PDB file of C-alpha atoms and ligand atoms in Angstrom:
ATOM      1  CA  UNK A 794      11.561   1.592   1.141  1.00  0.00           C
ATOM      2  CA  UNK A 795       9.064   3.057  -0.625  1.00  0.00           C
ATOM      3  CA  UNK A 796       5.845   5.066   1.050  1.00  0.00           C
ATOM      4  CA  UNK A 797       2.652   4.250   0.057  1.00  0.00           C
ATOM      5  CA  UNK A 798      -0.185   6.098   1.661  1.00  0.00           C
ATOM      6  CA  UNK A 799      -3.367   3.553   2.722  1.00  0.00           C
ATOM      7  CA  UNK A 800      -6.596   5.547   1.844  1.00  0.00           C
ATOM      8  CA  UNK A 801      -9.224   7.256  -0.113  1.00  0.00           C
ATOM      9  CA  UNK A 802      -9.095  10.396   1.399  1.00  0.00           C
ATOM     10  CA  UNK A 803      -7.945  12.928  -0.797  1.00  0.00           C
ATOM     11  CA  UNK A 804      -7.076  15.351   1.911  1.00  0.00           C
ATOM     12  CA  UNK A 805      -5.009  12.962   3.087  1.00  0.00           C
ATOM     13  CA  UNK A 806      -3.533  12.401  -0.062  1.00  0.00           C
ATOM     14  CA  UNK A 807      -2.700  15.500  -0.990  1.00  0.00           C
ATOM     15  CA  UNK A 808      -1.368  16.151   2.905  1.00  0.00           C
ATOM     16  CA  UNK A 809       1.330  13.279   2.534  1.00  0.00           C
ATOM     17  CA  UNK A 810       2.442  13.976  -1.329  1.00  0.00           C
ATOM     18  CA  UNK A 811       2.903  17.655  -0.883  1.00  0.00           C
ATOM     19  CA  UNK A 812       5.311  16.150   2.147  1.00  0.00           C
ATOM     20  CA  UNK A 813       7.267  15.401  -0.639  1.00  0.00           C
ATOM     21  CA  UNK A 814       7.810  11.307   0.098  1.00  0.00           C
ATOM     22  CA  UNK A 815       4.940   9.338  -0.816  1.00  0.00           C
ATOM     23  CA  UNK A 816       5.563   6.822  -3.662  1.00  0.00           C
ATOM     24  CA  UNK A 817       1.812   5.408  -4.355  1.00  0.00           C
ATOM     25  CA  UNK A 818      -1.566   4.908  -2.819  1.00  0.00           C
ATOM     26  CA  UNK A 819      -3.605   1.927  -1.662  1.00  0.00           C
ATOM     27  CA  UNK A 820      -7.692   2.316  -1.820  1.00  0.00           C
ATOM     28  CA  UNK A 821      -9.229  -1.009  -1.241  1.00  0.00           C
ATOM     29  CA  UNK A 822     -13.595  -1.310  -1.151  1.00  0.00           C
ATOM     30  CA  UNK A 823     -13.972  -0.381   2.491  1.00  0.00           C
ATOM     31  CA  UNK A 824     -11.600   2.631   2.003  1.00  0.00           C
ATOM     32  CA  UNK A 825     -13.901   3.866  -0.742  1.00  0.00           C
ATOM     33  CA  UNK A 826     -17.399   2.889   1.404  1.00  0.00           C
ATOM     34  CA  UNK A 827     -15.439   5.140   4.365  1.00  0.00           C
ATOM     35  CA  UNK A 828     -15.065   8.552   2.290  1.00  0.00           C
ATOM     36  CA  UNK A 829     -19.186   7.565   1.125  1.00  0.00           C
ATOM     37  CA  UNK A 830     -17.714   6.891  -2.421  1.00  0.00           C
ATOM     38  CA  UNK A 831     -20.389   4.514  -3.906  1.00  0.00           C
ATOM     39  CA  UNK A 832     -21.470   3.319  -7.642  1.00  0.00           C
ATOM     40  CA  UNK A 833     -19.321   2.275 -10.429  1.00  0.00           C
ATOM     41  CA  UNK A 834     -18.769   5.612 -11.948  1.00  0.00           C
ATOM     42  CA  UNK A 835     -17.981   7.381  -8.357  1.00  0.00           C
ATOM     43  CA  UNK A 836     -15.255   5.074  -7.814  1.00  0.00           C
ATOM     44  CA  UNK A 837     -13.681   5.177 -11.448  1.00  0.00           C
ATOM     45  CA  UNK A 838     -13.614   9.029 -11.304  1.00  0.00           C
ATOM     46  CA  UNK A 839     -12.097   8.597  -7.680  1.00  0.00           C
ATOM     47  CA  UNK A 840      -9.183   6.726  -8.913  1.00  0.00           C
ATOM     48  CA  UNK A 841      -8.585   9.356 -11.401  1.00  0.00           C
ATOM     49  CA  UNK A 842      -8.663  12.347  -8.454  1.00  0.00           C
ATOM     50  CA  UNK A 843      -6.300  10.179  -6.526  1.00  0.00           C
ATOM     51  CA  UNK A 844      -4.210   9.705  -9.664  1.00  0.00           C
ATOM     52  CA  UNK A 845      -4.303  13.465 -10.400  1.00  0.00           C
ATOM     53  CA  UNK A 846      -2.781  14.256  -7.231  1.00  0.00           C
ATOM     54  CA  UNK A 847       0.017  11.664  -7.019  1.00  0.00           C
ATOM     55  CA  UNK A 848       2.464  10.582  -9.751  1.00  0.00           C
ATOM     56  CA  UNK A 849       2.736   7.143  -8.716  1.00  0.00           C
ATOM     57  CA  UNK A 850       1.225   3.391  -8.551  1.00  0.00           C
ATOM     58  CA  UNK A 851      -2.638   3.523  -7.635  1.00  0.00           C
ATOM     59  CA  UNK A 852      -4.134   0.263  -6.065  1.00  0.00           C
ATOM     60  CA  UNK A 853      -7.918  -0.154  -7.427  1.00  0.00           C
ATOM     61  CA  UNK A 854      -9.154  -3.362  -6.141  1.00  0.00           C
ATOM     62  CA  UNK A 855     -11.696  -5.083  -8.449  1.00  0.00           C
ATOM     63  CA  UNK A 856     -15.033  -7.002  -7.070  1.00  0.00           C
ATOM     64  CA  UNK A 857     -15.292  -9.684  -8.759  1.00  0.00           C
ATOM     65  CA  UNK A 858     -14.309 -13.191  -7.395  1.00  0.00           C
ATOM     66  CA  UNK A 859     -14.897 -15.235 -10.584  1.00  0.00           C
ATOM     67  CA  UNK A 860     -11.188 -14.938 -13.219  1.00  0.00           C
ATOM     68  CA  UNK A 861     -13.342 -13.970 -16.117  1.00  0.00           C
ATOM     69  CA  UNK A 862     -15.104 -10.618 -13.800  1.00  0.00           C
ATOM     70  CA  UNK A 863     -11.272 -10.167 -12.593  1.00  0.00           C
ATOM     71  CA  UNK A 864     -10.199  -9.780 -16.287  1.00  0.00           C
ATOM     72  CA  UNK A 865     -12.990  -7.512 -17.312  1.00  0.00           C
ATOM     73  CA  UNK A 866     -13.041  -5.027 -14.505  1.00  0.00           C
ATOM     74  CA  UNK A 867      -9.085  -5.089 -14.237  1.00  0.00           C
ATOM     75  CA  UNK A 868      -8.464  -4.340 -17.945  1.00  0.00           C
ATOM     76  CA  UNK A 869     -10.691  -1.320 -17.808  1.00  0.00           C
ATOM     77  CA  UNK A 870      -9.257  -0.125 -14.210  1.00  0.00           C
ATOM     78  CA  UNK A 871      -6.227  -0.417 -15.842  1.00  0.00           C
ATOM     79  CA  UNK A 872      -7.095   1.411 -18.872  1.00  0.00           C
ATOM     80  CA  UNK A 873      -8.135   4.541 -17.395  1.00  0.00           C
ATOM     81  CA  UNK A 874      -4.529   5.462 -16.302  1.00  0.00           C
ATOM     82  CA  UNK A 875      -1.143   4.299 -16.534  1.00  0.00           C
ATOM     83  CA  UNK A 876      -0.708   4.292 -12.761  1.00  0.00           C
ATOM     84  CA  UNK A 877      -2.981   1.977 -12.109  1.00  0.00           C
ATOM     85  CA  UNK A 878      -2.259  -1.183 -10.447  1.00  0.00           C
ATOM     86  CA  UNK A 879      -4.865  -3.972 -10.197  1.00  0.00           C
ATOM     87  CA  UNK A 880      -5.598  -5.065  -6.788  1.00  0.00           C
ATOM     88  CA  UNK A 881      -6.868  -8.582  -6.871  1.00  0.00           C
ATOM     89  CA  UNK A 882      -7.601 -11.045  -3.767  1.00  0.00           C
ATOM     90  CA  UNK A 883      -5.422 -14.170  -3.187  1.00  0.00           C
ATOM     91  CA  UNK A 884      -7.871 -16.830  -4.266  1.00  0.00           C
ATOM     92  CA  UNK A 885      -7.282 -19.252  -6.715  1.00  0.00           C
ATOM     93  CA  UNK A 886      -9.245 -17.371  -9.313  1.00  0.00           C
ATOM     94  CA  UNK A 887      -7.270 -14.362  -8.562  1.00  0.00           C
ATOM     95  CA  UNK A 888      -3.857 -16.243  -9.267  1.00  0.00           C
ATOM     96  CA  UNK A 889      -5.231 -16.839 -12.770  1.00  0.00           C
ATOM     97  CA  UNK A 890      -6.132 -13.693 -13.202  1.00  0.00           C
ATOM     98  CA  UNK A 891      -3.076 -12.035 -12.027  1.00  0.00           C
ATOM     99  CA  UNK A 892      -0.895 -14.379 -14.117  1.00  0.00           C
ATOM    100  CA  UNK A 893      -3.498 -13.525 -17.470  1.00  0.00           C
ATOM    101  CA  UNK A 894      -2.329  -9.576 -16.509  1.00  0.00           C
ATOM    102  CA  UNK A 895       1.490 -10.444 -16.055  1.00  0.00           C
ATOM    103  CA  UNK A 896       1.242 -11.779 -19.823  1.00  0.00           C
ATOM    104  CA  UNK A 897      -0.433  -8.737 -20.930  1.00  0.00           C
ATOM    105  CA  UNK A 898       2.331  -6.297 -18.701  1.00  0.00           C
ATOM    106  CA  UNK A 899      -0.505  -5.407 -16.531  1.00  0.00           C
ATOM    107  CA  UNK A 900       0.769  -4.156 -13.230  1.00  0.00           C
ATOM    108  CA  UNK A 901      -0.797  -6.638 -10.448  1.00  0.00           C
ATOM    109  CA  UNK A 902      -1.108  -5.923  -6.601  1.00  0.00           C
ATOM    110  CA  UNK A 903      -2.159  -9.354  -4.712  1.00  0.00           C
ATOM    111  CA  UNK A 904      -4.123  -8.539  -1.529  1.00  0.00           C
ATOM    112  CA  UNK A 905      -4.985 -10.110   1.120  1.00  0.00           C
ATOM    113  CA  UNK A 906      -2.094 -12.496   1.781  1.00  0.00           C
ATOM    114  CA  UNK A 907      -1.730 -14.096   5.696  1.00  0.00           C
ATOM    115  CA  UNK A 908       0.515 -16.884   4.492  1.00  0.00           C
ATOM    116  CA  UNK A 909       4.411 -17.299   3.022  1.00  0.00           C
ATOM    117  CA  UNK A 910       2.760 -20.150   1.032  1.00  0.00           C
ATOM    118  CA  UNK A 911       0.078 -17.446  -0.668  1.00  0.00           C
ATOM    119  CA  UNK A 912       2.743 -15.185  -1.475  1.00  0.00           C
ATOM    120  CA  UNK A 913       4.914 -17.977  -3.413  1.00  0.00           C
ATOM    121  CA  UNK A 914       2.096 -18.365  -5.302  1.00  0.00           C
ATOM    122  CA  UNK A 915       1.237 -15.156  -6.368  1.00  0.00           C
ATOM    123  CA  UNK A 916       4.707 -14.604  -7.198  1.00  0.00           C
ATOM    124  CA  UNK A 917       5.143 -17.202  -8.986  1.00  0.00           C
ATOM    125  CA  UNK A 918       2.182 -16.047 -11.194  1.00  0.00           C
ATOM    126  CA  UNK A 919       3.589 -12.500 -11.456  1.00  0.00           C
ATOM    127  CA  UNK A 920       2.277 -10.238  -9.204  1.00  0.00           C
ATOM    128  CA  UNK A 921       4.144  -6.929  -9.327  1.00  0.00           C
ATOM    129  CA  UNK A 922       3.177  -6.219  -5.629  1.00  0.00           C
ATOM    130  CA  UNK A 923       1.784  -8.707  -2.720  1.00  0.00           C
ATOM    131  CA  UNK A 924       0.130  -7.271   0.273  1.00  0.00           C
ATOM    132  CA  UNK A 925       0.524  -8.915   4.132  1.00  0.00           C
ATOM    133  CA  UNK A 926      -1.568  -7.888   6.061  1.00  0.00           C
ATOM    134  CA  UNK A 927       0.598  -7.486   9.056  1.00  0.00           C
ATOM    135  CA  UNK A 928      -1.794  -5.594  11.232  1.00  0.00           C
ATOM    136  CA  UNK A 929      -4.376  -7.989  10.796  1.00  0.00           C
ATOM    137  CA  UNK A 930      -2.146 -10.721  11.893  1.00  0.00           C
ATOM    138  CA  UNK A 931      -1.372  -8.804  15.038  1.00  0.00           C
ATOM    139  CA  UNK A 932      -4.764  -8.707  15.985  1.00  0.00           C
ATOM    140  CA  UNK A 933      -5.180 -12.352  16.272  1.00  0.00           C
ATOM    141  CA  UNK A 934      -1.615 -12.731  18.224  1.00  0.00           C
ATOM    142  CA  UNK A 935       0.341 -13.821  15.117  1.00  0.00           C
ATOM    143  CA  UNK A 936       3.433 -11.513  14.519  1.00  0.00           C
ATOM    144  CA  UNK A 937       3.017  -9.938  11.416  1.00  0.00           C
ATOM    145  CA  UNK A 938       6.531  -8.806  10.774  1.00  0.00           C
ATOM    146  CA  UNK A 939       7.809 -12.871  11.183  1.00  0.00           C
ATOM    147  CA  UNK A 940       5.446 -13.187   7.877  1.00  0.00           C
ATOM    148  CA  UNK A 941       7.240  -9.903   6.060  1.00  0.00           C
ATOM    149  CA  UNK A 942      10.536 -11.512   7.311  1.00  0.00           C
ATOM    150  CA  UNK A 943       9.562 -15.067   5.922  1.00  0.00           C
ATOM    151  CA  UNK A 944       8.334 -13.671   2.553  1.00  0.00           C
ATOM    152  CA  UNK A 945      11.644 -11.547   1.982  1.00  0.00           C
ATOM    153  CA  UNK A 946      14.228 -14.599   2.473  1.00  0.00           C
ATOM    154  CA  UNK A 947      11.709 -16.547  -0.062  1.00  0.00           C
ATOM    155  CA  UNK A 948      11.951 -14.117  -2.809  1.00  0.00           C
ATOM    156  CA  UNK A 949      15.549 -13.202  -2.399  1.00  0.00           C
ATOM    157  CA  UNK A 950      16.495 -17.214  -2.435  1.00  0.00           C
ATOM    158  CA  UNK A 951      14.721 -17.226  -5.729  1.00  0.00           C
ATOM    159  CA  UNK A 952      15.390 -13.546  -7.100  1.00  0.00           C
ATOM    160  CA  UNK A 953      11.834 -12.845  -7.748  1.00  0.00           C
ATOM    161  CA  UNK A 954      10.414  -9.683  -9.049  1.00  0.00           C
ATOM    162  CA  UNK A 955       7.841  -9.545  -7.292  1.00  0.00           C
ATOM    163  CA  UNK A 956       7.896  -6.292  -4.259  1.00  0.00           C
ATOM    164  CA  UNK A 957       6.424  -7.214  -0.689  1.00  0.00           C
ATOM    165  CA  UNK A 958       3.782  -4.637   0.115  1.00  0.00           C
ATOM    166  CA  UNK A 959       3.367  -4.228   3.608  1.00  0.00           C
ATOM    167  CA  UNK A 960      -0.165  -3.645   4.420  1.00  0.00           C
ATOM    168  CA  UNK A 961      -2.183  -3.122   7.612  1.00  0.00           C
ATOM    169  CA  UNK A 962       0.080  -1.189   8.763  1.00  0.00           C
ATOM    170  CA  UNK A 963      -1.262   0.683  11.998  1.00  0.00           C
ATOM    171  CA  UNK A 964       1.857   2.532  13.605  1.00  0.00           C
ATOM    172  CA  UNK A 965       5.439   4.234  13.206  1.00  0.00           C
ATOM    173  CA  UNK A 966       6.885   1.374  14.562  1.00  0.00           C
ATOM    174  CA  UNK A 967       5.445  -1.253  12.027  1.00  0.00           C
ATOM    175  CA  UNK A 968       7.414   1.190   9.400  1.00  0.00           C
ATOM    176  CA  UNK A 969      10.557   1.121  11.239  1.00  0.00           C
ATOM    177  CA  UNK A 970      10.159  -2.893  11.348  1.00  0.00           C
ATOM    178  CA  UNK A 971       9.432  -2.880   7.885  1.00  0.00           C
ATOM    179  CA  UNK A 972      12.697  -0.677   6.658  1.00  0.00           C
ATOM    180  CA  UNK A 973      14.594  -3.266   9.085  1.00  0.00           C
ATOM    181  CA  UNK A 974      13.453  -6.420   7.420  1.00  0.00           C
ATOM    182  CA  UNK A 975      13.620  -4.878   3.674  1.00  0.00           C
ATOM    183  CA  UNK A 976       9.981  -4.594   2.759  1.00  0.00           C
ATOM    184  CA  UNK A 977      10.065  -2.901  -1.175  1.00  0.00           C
ATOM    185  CA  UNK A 978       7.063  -1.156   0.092  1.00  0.00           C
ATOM    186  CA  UNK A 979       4.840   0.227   3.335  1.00  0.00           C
ATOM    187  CA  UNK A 980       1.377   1.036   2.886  1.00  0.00           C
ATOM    188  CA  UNK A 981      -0.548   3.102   6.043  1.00  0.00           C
ATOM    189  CA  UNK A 982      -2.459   5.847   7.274  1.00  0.00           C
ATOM    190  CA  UNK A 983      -1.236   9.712   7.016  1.00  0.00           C
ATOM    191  CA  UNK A 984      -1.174   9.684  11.180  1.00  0.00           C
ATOM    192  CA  UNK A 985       1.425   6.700  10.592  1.00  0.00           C
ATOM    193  CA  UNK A 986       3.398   8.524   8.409  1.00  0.00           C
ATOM    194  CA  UNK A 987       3.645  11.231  10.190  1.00  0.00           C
ATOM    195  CA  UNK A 988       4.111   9.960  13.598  1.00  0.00           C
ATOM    196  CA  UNK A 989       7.695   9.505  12.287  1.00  0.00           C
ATOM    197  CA  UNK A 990       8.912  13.207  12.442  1.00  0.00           C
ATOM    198  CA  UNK A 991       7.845  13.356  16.018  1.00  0.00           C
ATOM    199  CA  UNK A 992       9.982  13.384  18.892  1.00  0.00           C
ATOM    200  CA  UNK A 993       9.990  15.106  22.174  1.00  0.00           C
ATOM    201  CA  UNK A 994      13.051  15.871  22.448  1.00  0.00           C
ATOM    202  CA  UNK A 995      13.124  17.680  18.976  1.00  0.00           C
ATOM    203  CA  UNK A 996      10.318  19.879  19.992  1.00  0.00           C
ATOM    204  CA  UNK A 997      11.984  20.932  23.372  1.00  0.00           C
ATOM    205  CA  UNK A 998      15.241  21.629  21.543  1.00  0.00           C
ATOM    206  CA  UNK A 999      13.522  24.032  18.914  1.00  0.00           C
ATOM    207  CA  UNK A1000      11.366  25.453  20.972  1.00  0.00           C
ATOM    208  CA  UNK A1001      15.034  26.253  22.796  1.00  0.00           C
ATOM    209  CA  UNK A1002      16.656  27.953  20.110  1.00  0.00           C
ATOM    210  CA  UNK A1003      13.643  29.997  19.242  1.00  0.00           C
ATOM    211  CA  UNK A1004      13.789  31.361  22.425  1.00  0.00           C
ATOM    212  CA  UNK A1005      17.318  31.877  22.826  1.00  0.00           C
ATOM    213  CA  UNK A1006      17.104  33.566  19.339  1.00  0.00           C
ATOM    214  CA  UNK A1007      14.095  35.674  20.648  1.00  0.00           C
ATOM    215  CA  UNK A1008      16.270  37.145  23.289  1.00  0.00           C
ATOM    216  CA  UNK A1009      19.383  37.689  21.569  1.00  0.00           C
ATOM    217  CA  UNK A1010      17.213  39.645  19.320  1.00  0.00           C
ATOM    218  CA  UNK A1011      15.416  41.765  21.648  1.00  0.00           C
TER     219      UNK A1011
HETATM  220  C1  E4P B1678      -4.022  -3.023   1.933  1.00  0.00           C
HETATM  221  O1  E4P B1678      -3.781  -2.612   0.835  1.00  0.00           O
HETATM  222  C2  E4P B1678      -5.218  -2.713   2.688  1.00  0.00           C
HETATM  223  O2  E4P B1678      -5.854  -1.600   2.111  1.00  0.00           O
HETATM  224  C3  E4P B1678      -4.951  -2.329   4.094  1.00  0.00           C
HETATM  225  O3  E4P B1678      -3.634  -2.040   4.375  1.00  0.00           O
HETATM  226  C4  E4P B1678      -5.807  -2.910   5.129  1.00  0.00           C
HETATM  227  O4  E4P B1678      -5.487  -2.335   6.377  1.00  0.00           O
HETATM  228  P1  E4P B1678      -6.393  -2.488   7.679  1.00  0.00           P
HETATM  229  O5  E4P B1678      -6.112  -3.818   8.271  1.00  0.00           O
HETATM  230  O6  E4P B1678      -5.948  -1.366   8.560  1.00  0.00           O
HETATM  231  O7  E4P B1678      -7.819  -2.355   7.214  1.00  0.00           O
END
């Protein structure tokens, strides 16, 4: 499974690539509003920080709702480095648009999917990537991880191309879930990630053979 990291916050960024495992990088508008990145040229020369530090697929979400806005802003998104993918919203206008960027081999990222039925459909237009949202479907007592499930016996009945994202991902668990089901593809926060190296029992037991070292040493 590959390990995207679900921010705009170079730090953490460059925390979880120099880890040595992170695969990509999700930014989506409130991500960018968060880190008080603002105006059209702020957020173009963010992408290319973000792409700077990792060598991997960049989400940059476009604004507009309308196909023809989708087409403008994701062609130049897309233009400004090869690593970026174009994050556009599961409406119908956004299926267009995502199937107008599979034609042109424009790497696609559908967001915002709460529904098996959404992600047929933007697979069936091309999508490289589709994000659930299962953390979002948590909060409203729906188990997101039955949707990741659902999606991945869908596209392997059909063999399609298209990798499940999983988004909204809050904790080390949802990962673990995620690796279980076969997501391609976890996107979450650095504390997340990291979350995943820790266990009591490893710190007790190194913290033991640093001190038995210590005193064999003395
Ligand atoms: C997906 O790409 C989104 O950026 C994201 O995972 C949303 O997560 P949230 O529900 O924690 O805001």
């Amino acid at each position: 499974m590959k390990f995207f990291i679900d921010t705009a916050n170079l730090n953490d960024i460059k925390e979880a690539n120099d880890m040595g495992i992170l695969d990509g990088v999700t930014t989506n508008p409130s991500l960018m509003a968060k880190e008080g990145i603002t105006g059209e040229q702020n957020i173009l020369d963010h992408y290319m920080a973000i792409c700077n530090i990792v060598d991997g697929p960049v989400s940059a979400e476009v604004i507009s709702t309308d196909y023809e806005g989708m087409v403008r802003e994701g062609e130049h998104l897309a233009s400004l480095h090869k690593n970026i993918v174009v994050k556009i919203p599961m409406i119908p206008e956004g299926i267009k648009a995502i199937k107008y960027f599979s034609g042109k081999g424009i790497k696609t990222n559908c967001t915002l999917i709460f529904s098996a039925g959404q992600a047929l459909l933007a697979a069936k237009a091309g999508a490289t990537y589709i994000s659930p949202f299962l953390g979002r479907l948590d909060d409203v007592s729906t188990n997101g991880l039955d949707l990741i499930a659902q999606i991945r016996l869908i596209y392997d009945n059909y063999m399609f191309d298209t990798q499940i994202l999983a988004a909204s991902v809050r904790h080390p668990m949802h990962i673990i879930n995620c690796a279980e089901i076969g997501s391609d593809v976890m996107t979450g926060p650095l504390s997340a990630i990291k979350a995943l190296a820790k266990h009591p029992l490893t710190d007790i037991g190194l913290q033991q053979f640093l001190a038995d070292h210590a005193k064999g040493n003395k």
